mmCIF file of C-alpha atoms in Angstrom:
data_model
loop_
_atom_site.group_PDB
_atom_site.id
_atom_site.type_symbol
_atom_site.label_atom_id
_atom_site.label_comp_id
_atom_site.label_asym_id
_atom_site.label_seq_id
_atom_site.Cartn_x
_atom_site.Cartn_y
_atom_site.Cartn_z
ATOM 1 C CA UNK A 1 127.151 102.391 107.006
ATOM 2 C CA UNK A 2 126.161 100.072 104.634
ATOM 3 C CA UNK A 3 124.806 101.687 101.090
ATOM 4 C CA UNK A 4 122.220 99.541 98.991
ATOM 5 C CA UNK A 5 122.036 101.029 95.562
ATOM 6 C CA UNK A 6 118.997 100.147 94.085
ATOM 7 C CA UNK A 7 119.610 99.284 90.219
ATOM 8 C CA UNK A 8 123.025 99.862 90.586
ATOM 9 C CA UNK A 9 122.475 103.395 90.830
ATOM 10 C CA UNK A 10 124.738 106.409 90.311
ATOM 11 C CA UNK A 11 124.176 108.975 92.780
ATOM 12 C CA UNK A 12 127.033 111.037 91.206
ATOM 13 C CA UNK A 13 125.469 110.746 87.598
ATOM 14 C CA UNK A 14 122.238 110.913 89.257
ATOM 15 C CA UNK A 15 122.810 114.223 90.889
ATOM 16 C CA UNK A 16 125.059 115.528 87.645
ATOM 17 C CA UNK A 17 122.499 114.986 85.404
ATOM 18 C CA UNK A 18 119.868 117.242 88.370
ATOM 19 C CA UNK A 19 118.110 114.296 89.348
ATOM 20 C CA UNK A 20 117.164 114.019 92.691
ATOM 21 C CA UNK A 21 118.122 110.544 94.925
ATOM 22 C CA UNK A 22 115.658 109.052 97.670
ATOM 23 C CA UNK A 23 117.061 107.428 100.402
ATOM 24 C CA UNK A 24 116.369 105.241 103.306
ATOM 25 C CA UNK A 25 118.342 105.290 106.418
ATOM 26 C CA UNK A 26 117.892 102.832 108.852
ATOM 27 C CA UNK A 27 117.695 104.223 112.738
ATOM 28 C CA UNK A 28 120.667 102.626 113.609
ATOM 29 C CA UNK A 29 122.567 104.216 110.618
ATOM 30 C CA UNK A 30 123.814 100.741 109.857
ATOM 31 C CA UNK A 31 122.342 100.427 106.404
ATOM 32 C CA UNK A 32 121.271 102.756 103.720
ATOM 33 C CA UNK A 33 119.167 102.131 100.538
ATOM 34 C CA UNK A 34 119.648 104.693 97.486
ATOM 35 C CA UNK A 35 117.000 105.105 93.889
ATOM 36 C CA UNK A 36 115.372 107.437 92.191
ATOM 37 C CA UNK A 37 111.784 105.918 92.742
ATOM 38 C CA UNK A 38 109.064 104.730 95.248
ATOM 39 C CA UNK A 39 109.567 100.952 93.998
ATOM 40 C CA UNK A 40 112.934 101.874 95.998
ATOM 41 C CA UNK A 41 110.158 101.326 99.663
ATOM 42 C CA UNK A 42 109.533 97.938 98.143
ATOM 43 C CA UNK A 43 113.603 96.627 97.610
ATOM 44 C CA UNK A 44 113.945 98.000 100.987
ATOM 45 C CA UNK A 45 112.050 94.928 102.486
ATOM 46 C CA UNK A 46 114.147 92.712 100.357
ATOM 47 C CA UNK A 47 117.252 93.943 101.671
ATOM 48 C CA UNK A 48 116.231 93.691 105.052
ATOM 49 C CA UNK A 49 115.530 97.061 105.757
ATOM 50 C CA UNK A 50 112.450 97.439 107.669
ATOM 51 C CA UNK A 51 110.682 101.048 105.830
ATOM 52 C CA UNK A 52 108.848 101.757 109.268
ATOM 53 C CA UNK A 53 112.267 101.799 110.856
ATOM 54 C CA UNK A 54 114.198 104.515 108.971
ATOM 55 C CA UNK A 55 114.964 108.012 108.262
ATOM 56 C CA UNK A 56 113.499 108.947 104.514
ATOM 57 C CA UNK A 57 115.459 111.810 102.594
ATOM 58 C CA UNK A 58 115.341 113.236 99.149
ATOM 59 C CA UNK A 59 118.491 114.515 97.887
ATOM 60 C CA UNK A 60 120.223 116.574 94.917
ATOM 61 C CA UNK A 61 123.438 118.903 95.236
ATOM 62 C CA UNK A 62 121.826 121.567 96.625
ATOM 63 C CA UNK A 63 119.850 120.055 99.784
ATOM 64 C CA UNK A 64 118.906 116.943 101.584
ATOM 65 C CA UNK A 65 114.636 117.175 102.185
ATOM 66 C CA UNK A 66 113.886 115.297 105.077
ATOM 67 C CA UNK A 67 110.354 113.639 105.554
ATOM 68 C CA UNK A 68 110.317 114.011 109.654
ATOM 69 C CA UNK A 69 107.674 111.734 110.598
ATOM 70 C CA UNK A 70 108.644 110.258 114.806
ATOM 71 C CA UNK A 71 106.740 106.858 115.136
ATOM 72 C CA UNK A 72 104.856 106.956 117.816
ATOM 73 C CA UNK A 73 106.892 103.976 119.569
ATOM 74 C CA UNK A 74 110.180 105.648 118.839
ATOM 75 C CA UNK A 75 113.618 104.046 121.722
ATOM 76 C CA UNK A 76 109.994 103.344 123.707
ATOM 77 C CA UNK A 77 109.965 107.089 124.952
ATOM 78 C CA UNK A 78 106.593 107.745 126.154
ATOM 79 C CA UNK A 79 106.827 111.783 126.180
ATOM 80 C CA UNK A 80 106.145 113.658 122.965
ATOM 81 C CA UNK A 81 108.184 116.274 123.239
ATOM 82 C CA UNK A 82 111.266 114.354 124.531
ATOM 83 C CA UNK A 83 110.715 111.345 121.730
ATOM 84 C CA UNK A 84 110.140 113.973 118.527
ATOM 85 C CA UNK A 85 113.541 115.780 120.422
ATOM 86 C CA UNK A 86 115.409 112.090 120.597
ATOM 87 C CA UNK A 87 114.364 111.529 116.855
ATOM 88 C CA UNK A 88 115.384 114.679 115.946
ATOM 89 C CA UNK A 89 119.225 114.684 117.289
ATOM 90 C CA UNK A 90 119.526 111.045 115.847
ATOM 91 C CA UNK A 91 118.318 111.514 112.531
ATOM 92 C CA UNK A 92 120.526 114.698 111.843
ATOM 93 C CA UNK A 93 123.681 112.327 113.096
ATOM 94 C CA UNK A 94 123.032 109.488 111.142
ATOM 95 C CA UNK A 95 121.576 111.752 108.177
ATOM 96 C CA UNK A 96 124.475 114.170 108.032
ATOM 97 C CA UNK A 97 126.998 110.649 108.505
ATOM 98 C CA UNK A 98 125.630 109.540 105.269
ATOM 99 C CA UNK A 99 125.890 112.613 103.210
ATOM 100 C CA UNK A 100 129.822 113.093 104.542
ATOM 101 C CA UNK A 101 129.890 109.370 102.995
ATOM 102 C CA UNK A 102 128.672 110.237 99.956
ATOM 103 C CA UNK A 103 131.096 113.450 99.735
ATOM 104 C CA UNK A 104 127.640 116.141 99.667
ATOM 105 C CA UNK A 105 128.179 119.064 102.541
ATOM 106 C CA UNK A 106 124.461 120.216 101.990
ATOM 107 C CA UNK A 107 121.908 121.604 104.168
ATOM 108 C CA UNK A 108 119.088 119.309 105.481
ATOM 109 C CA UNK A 109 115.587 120.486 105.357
ATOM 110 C CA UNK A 110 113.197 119.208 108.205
ATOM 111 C CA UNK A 111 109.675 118.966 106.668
ATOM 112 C CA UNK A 112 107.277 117.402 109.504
ATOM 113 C CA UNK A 113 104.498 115.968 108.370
ATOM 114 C CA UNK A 114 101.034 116.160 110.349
ATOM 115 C CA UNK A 115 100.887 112.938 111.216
ATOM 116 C CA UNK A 116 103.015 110.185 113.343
ATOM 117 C CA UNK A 117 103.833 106.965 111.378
#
């Protein structure tokens, strides 16, 4: 996996200093973009990292917050249940393969949000 950081960022002074870290994961897990702010969504773009495309996760030492939103068009399966399920498996995989990168062993925290992307 590729890792973008945004301003040159330190995630281990970032999380030292309590900080959290927001992160972008692209579905494929090939590329990752790391910053401690929104104007992180627009460098995405820039790096050619398409934001509608990606697992979004805000991190500190203690636990990874996950922001589970399944797009609606998600490896074009048509059944809820089984696409939400699909997205589900793959983010935790490429998810937990990014924290191992970055040396955190941390719990991830599913929030879903109401609403498809």
């Amino acid at each position: 996996m590729q890792i973008i950081k945004h301003n040159n960022i330190s995630i281990k002074s970032q999380l030292e200093s309590g900080r959290s870290v927001l992160a972008l994961l692209s579905f494929d897990g090939e590329k990752c973009i790391v910053g401690e702010s929104d104007d992180l969504l627009a460098c995405a773009d820039i790096n050619g990292i398409d934001i509608k495309k990606c697992y979004r996760i805000v991190f500190n030492i203690d636990c990874a917050d996950w922001a589970f939103s399944c797009p609606p068009d998600y490896k074009d399966i048509p059944q809820e249940q089984s696409r939400k399920l699909r997205y589900y498996k793959d983010g935790l995989n490429v998810i937990g393969d990014f924290l191992s990168q970055i040396g955190l062993f941390i719990g991830i925290q599913v929030n879903e949000t109401k609403d498809d992307v």
